[in-house]
Amino acid sequence: MGGRITASAELSARLSDPEIISGTVEPAQAELESYLEGKCEDAGYGDTLEDCIDALDANDAGGYTNAFTDVVSTSPVTDRSSALAAYRARMTYGFTQTGTTGQAARVPEGGEDLLVTAFPTLTDAQRRSVLASAEIDSGYPLDSSSLGWQRIDLAAALSAKVVLDVHGTVVDVVTGQDETSVVVRTPNGKERPYTGGHASSSHSHGRTTANRVR
């Protein structure tokens, strides 16, 4: 638990630097995707990563096959839902809540940077709302002293469909999706993809990232 908390805080500190994103993270992502696409094409699974993932069912049962169980994670991982359940079980390792439960969501300063690559079109405030919607309850060990890091369910947040209203407010976060997405829900209930900028328009104003380096 302490290791996860520390790792999350350290990772967010690095992802808060736009130069690390553009100079290290994005080139590494492009290199890895190119390598995997080449391997997929050689194996006959398609010439794009999306085709390969679909062919191998890697976003569902084909990518989640871990029969290991123990007293903490009691069910084998067989699909996305069970994988998320296993992750959440290991967030608390079976400890009971000894602190105050049901407290308001608490997102640590800089926590939003953990989602900067998954949701590049969202603002810091919107990404904080995603983390708040996906976090676990208060009161578990290390919660009161971790400034909110203990509650972050990163696996859930990184599998979310984020719904905005026309003013850009996060109104719904649906976790457990095959891929991340952001949509705008209009007053008549229809949804359309969100590309950035003002939710009431379709014009993108690019990425918004934190400029601080901790």
mmCIF file of C-alpha atoms in Angstrom:
data_model
loop_
_atom_site.group_PDB
_atom_site.id
_atom_site.type_symbol
_atom_site.label_atom_id
_atom_site.label_comp_id
_atom_site.label_asym_id
_atom_site.label_seq_id
_atom_site.Cartn_x
_atom_site.Cartn_y
_atom_site.Cartn_z
ATOM 1 C CA MET A 1 0.000 0.000 0.000
ATOM 2 C CA GLY A 2 2.777 2.388 0.909
ATOM 3 C CA GLY A 3 4.678 1.444 -2.230
ATOM 4 C CA ARG A 4 1.677 2.212 -4.427
ATOM 5 C CA ILE A 5 1.151 5.555 -2.719
ATOM 6 C CA THR A 6 4.804 6.551 -3.103
ATOM 7 C CA ALA A 7 4.990 5.382 -6.711
ATOM 8 C CA SER A 8 1.845 7.300 -7.645
ATOM 9 C CA ALA A 9 3.180 10.507 -6.112
ATOM 10 C CA GLU A 10 6.570 10.126 -7.805
ATOM 11 C CA LEU A 11 5.003 9.376 -11.175
ATOM 12 C CA SER A 12 2.716 12.381 -10.983
ATOM 13 C CA ALA A 13 5.696 14.615 -10.229
ATOM 14 C CA ARG A 14 7.384 13.519 -13.440
ATOM 15 C CA LEU A 15 4.258 13.699 -15.558
ATOM 16 C CA SER A 16 3.703 17.275 -14.386
ATOM 17 C CA ASP A 17 6.645 18.376 -16.561
ATOM 18 C CA PRO A 18 5.557 18.984 -20.193
ATOM 19 C CA GLU A 19 9.148 18.440 -21.350
ATOM 20 C CA ILE A 20 9.118 14.914 -19.943
ATOM 21 C CA ILE A 21 5.838 14.245 -21.736
ATOM 22 C CA SER A 22 7.042 15.536 -25.112
ATOM 23 C CA GLY A 23 10.669 14.472 -24.822
ATOM 24 C CA THR A 24 10.389 11.068 -23.160
ATOM 25 C CA VAL A 25 6.875 9.689 -22.722
ATOM 26 C CA GLU A 26 5.464 10.387 -26.192
ATOM 27 C CA PRO A 27 8.584 9.194 -28.105
ATOM 28 C CA ALA A 28 8.666 6.022 -25.999
ATOM 29 C CA GLN A 29 4.976 5.426 -26.679
ATOM 30 C CA ALA A 30 5.465 5.878 -30.418
ATOM 31 C CA GLU A 31 8.467 3.539 -30.437
ATOM 32 C CA LEU A 32 6.625 0.840 -28.490
ATOM 33 C CA GLU A 33 3.517 1.075 -30.665
ATOM 34 C CA SER A 34 5.623 0.836 -33.826
ATOM 35 C CA TYR A 35 7.430 -2.238 -32.507
ATOM 36 C CA LEU A 36 4.206 -3.967 -31.477
ATOM 37 C CA GLU A 37 2.524 -3.150 -34.788
ATOM 38 C CA GLY A 38 5.432 -4.739 -36.627
ATOM 39 C CA LYS A 39 5.202 -7.894 -34.540
ATOM 40 C CA CYS A 40 1.426 -8.043 -35.005
ATOM 41 C CA GLU A 41 1.722 -7.655 -38.759
ATOM 42 C CA ASP A 42 4.401 -10.361 -38.932
ATOM 43 C CA ALA A 43 2.098 -12.710 -37.008
ATOM 44 C CA GLY A 44 -0.855 -11.990 -39.283
ATOM 45 C CA TYR A 45 -2.992 -10.126 -36.771
ATOM 46 C CA GLY A 46 -3.301 -6.895 -38.760
ATOM 47 C CA ASP A 47 -1.116 -3.903 -39.472
ATOM 48 C CA THR A 48 -2.444 -1.636 -36.714
ATOM 49 C CA LEU A 49 -2.336 -2.061 -32.972
ATOM 50 C CA GLU A 50 -6.128 -1.750 -32.787
ATOM 51 C CA ASP A 51 -6.597 -4.599 -35.292
ATOM 52 C CA CYS A 52 -4.140 -6.752 -33.385
ATOM 53 C CA ILE A 53 -5.818 -6.120 -30.040
ATOM 54 C CA ASP A 54 -9.203 -6.992 -31.530
ATOM 55 C CA ALA A 55 -7.880 -10.148 -33.197
ATOM 56 C CA LEU A 56 -6.352 -11.391 -29.952
ATOM 57 C CA ASP A 57 -9.286 -10.227 -27.807
ATOM 58 C CA ALA A 58 -6.622 -8.552 -25.693
ATOM 59 C CA ASN A 59 -9.035 -5.963 -24.332
ATOM 60 C CA ASP A 60 -11.168 -8.699 -22.810
ATOM 61 C CA ALA A 61 -10.743 -12.374 -21.973
ATOM 62 C CA GLY A 62 -7.684 -12.791 -24.202
ATOM 63 C CA GLY A 63 -5.739 -10.183 -22.281
ATOM 64 C CA TYR A 64 -6.798 -11.052 -18.760
ATOM 65 C CA THR A 65 -5.799 -14.588 -17.822
ATOM 66 C CA ASN A 66 -4.340 -14.861 -14.341
ATOM 67 C CA ALA A 67 -5.562 -17.757 -12.256
ATOM 68 C CA PHE A 68 -3.643 -16.678 -9.146
ATOM 69 C CA THR A 69 -5.775 -16.115 -6.058
ATOM 70 C CA ASP A 70 -5.060 -15.568 -2.383
ATOM 71 C CA VAL A 71 -6.797 -14.314 0.735
ATOM 72 C CA VAL A 72 -6.784 -10.756 -0.649
ATOM 73 C CA SER A 73 -7.823 -11.301 -4.262
ATOM 74 C CA THR A 74 -10.097 -14.309 -4.060
ATOM 75 C CA SER A 75 -11.227 -14.634 -7.686
ATOM 76 C CA PRO A 76 -9.096 -15.346 -10.765
ATOM 77 C CA VAL A 77 -8.656 -12.611 -13.335
ATOM 78 C CA THR A 78 -10.587 -13.580 -16.450
ATOM 79 C CA ASP A 79 -11.699 -10.263 -17.947
ATOM 80 C CA ARG A 80 -11.459 -6.507 -17.486
ATOM 81 C CA SER A 81 -14.005 -6.384 -14.679
ATOM 82 C CA SER A 82 -12.251 -9.028 -12.597
ATOM 83 C CA ALA A 83 -8.883 -7.342 -13.242
ATOM 84 C CA LEU A 84 -10.222 -4.076 -11.855
ATOM 85 C CA ALA A 85 -11.644 -5.931 -8.865
ATOM 86 C CA ALA A 86 -8.259 -7.546 -8.171
ATOM 87 C CA TYR A 87 -6.542 -4.157 -8.333
ATOM 88 C CA ARG A 88 -9.043 -2.623 -5.931
ATOM 89 C CA ALA A 89 -8.691 -5.544 -3.509
ATOM 90 C CA ARG A 90 -4.953 -4.910 -3.342
ATOM 91 C CA MET A 91 -5.486 -1.230 -2.636
ATOM 92 C CA THR A 92 -6.468 -2.132 0.933
ATOM 93 C CA TYR A 93 -5.206 -5.739 1.332
ATOM 94 C CA GLY A 94 -8.269 -6.711 3.317
ATOM 95 C CA PHE A 95 -7.741 -4.204 6.109
ATOM 96 C CA THR A 96 -10.910 -2.848 7.645
ATOM 97 C CA GLN A 97 -11.707 0.852 7.755
ATOM 98 C CA THR A 98 -10.553 2.251 11.083
ATOM 99 C CA GLY A 99 -10.917 5.939 10.227
ATOM 100 C CA THR A 100 -13.924 8.030 9.325
ATOM 101 C CA THR A 101 -15.814 6.594 6.371
ATOM 102 C CA GLY A 102 -17.910 8.417 3.822
ATOM 103 C CA GLN A 103 -15.779 11.551 3.723
ATOM 104 C CA ALA A 104 -15.861 13.856 0.719
ATOM 105 C CA ALA A 105 -13.603 12.907 -2.170
ATOM 106 C CA ARG A 106 -10.015 14.022 -1.707
ATOM 107 C CA VAL A 107 -7.652 14.247 -4.674
ATOM 108 C CA PRO A 108 -4.036 15.060 -3.793
ATOM 109 C CA GLU A 109 -2.330 18.059 -5.327
ATOM 110 C CA GLY A 110 -0.789 16.943 -8.610
ATOM 111 C CA GLY A 111 -2.778 13.721 -8.730
ATOM 112 C CA GLU A 112 -4.436 14.915 -11.930
ATOM 113 C CA ASP A 113 -1.100 14.582 -13.736
ATOM 114 C CA LEU A 114 -1.458 10.793 -13.577
ATOM 115 C CA LEU A 115 -4.160 11.116 -16.246
ATOM 116 C CA VAL A 116 -2.432 13.604 -18.547
ATOM 117 C CA THR A 117 -1.611 11.022 -21.229
ATOM 118 C CA ALA A 118 -4.898 9.132 -20.955
ATOM 119 C CA PHE A 119 -7.048 12.273 -21.109
ATOM 120 C CA PRO A 120 -4.951 14.940 -22.878
ATOM 121 C CA THR A 121 -7.980 17.024 -23.888
ATOM 122 C CA LEU A 122 -9.203 17.474 -20.318
ATOM 123 C CA THR A 123 -8.153 20.289 -18.008
ATOM 124 C CA ASP A 124 -6.481 19.692 -14.672
ATOM 125 C CA ALA A 125 -9.782 20.344 -12.897
ATOM 126 C CA GLN A 126 -11.619 17.852 -15.099
ATOM 127 C CA ARG A 127 -8.982 15.176 -14.529
ATOM 128 C CA ARG A 128 -9.258 15.771 -10.790
ATOM 129 C CA SER A 129 -12.990 15.154 -11.079
ATOM 130 C CA VAL A 130 -12.306 11.841 -12.815
ATOM 131 C CA LEU A 131 -10.003 10.728 -10.001
ATOM 132 C CA ALA A 132 -12.535 11.840 -7.398
ATOM 133 C CA SER A 133 -15.297 9.833 -9.058
ATOM 134 C CA ALA A 134 -13.164 6.685 -9.263
ATOM 135 C CA GLU A 135 -11.545 6.747 -5.814
ATOM 136 C CA ILE A 136 -12.232 4.324 -2.974
ATOM 137 C CA ASP A 137 -13.888 5.290 0.290
ATOM 138 C CA SER A 138 -12.087 7.039 3.136
ATOM 139 C CA GLY A 139 -11.009 5.462 6.401
ATOM 140 C CA TYR A 140 -8.610 2.730 5.291
ATOM 141 C CA PRO A 141 -5.101 2.513 6.771
ATOM 142 C CA LEU A 142 -2.768 5.294 5.524
ATOM 143 C CA ASP A 143 -5.709 7.345 4.268
ATOM 144 C CA SER A 144 -5.507 10.114 6.863
ATOM 145 C CA SER A 145 -1.756 10.614 6.388
ATOM 146 C CA SER A 146 -1.456 10.214 2.606
ATOM 147 C CA LEU A 147 -3.181 13.454 1.526
ATOM 148 C CA GLY A 148 -5.530 11.510 -0.731
ATOM 149 C CA TRP A 149 -3.019 9.262 -2.500
ATOM 150 C CA GLN A 150 -4.325 6.136 -0.753
ATOM 151 C CA ARG A 151 -7.758 6.586 -2.320
ATOM 152 C CA ILE A 152 -6.696 6.878 -5.968
ATOM 153 C CA ASP A 153 -7.950 3.891 -7.976
ATOM 154 C CA LEU A 154 -5.761 4.456 -11.001
ATOM 155 C CA ALA A 155 -6.889 1.301 -12.800
ATOM 156 C CA ALA A 156 -10.505 2.436 -12.665
ATOM 157 C CA ALA A 157 -9.686 5.989 -13.743
ATOM 158 C CA LEU A 158 -7.599 4.768 -16.678
ATOM 159 C CA SER A 159 -10.516 2.704 -17.989
ATOM 160 C CA ALA A 160 -13.108 5.452 -17.838
ATOM 161 C CA LYS A 161 -15.630 7.020 -20.142
ATOM 162 C CA VAL A 162 -15.872 10.641 -19.035
ATOM 163 C CA VAL A 163 -19.102 12.534 -19.656
ATOM 164 C CA LEU A 164 -19.113 16.348 -19.682
ATOM 165 C CA ASP A 165 -22.036 18.722 -19.869
ATOM 166 C CA VAL A 166 -21.998 21.577 -22.377
ATOM 167 C CA HIS A 167 -20.256 23.781 -19.808
ATOM 168 C CA GLY A 168 -17.358 21.344 -19.393
ATOM 169 C CA THR A 169 -18.372 20.010 -15.993
ATOM 170 C CA VAL A 170 -17.766 16.302 -15.401
ATOM 171 C CA VAL A 171 -21.228 14.837 -14.826
ATOM 172 C CA ASP A 172 -20.482 11.110 -15.073
ATOM 173 C CA VAL A 173 -17.504 8.753 -14.993
ATOM 174 C CA VAL A 174 -18.116 5.181 -16.160
ATOM 175 C CA THR A 175 -15.162 2.916 -15.387
ATOM 176 C CA GLY A 176 -14.328 -0.496 -16.816
ATOM 177 C CA GLN A 177 -14.448 0.535 -20.476
ATOM 178 C CA ASP A 178 -12.430 -1.064 -23.292
ATOM 179 C CA GLU A 179 -10.764 2.288 -23.941
ATOM 180 C CA THR A 180 -10.796 5.756 -22.463
ATOM 181 C CA SER A 181 -13.105 8.312 -24.030
ATOM 182 C CA VAL A 182 -14.563 11.750 -23.380
ATOM 183 C CA VAL A 183 -18.002 12.771 -24.606
ATOM 184 C CA VAL A 184 -20.250 15.793 -24.227
ATOM 185 C CA ARG A 185 -23.843 15.154 -23.196
ATOM 186 C CA THR A 186 -26.179 17.773 -24.598
ATOM 187 C CA PRO A 187 -29.359 18.931 -22.801
ATOM 188 C CA ASN A 188 -31.442 16.574 -24.977
ATOM 189 C CA GLY A 189 -29.395 13.604 -23.762
ATOM 190 C CA LYS A 190 -27.375 13.005 -26.921
ATOM 191 C CA GLU A 191 -23.644 12.410 -26.679
ATOM 192 C CA ARG A 192 -20.861 13.483 -29.022
ATOM 193 C CA PRO A 193 -17.076 13.094 -28.846
ATOM 194 C CA TYR A 194 -15.191 15.821 -27.017
ATOM 195 C CA THR A 195 -12.025 17.071 -28.708
ATOM 196 C CA GLY A 196 -10.930 19.735 -26.262
ATOM 197 C CA GLY A 197 -11.493 23.395 -25.548
ATOM 198 C CA HIS A 198 -15.035 24.480 -24.803
ATOM 199 C CA ALA A 199 -17.497 21.618 -24.435
ATOM 200 C CA SER A 200 -20.144 23.703 -26.182
ATOM 201 C CA SER A 201 -18.074 23.748 -29.395
ATOM 202 C CA SER A 202 -16.092 21.202 -31.386
ATOM 203 C CA HIS A 203 -12.883 23.235 -31.622
ATOM 204 C CA SER A 204 -9.796 21.900 -29.888
ATOM 205 C CA HIS A 205 -7.433 24.220 -28.045
ATOM 206 C CA GLY A 206 -4.798 21.569 -27.415
ATOM 207 C CA ARG A 207 -3.489 19.978 -24.252
ATOM 208 C CA THR A 208 -3.623 21.591 -20.863
ATOM 209 C CA THR A 209 -0.986 20.331 -18.454
ATOM 210 C CA ALA A 210 0.352 21.440 -15.129
ATOM 211 C CA ASN A 211 3.512 23.525 -15.436
ATOM 212 C CA ARG A 212 4.900 22.819 -12.011
ATOM 213 C CA VAL A 213 7.732 20.405 -11.307
ATOM 214 C CA ARG A 214 7.767 19.035 -7.800
#
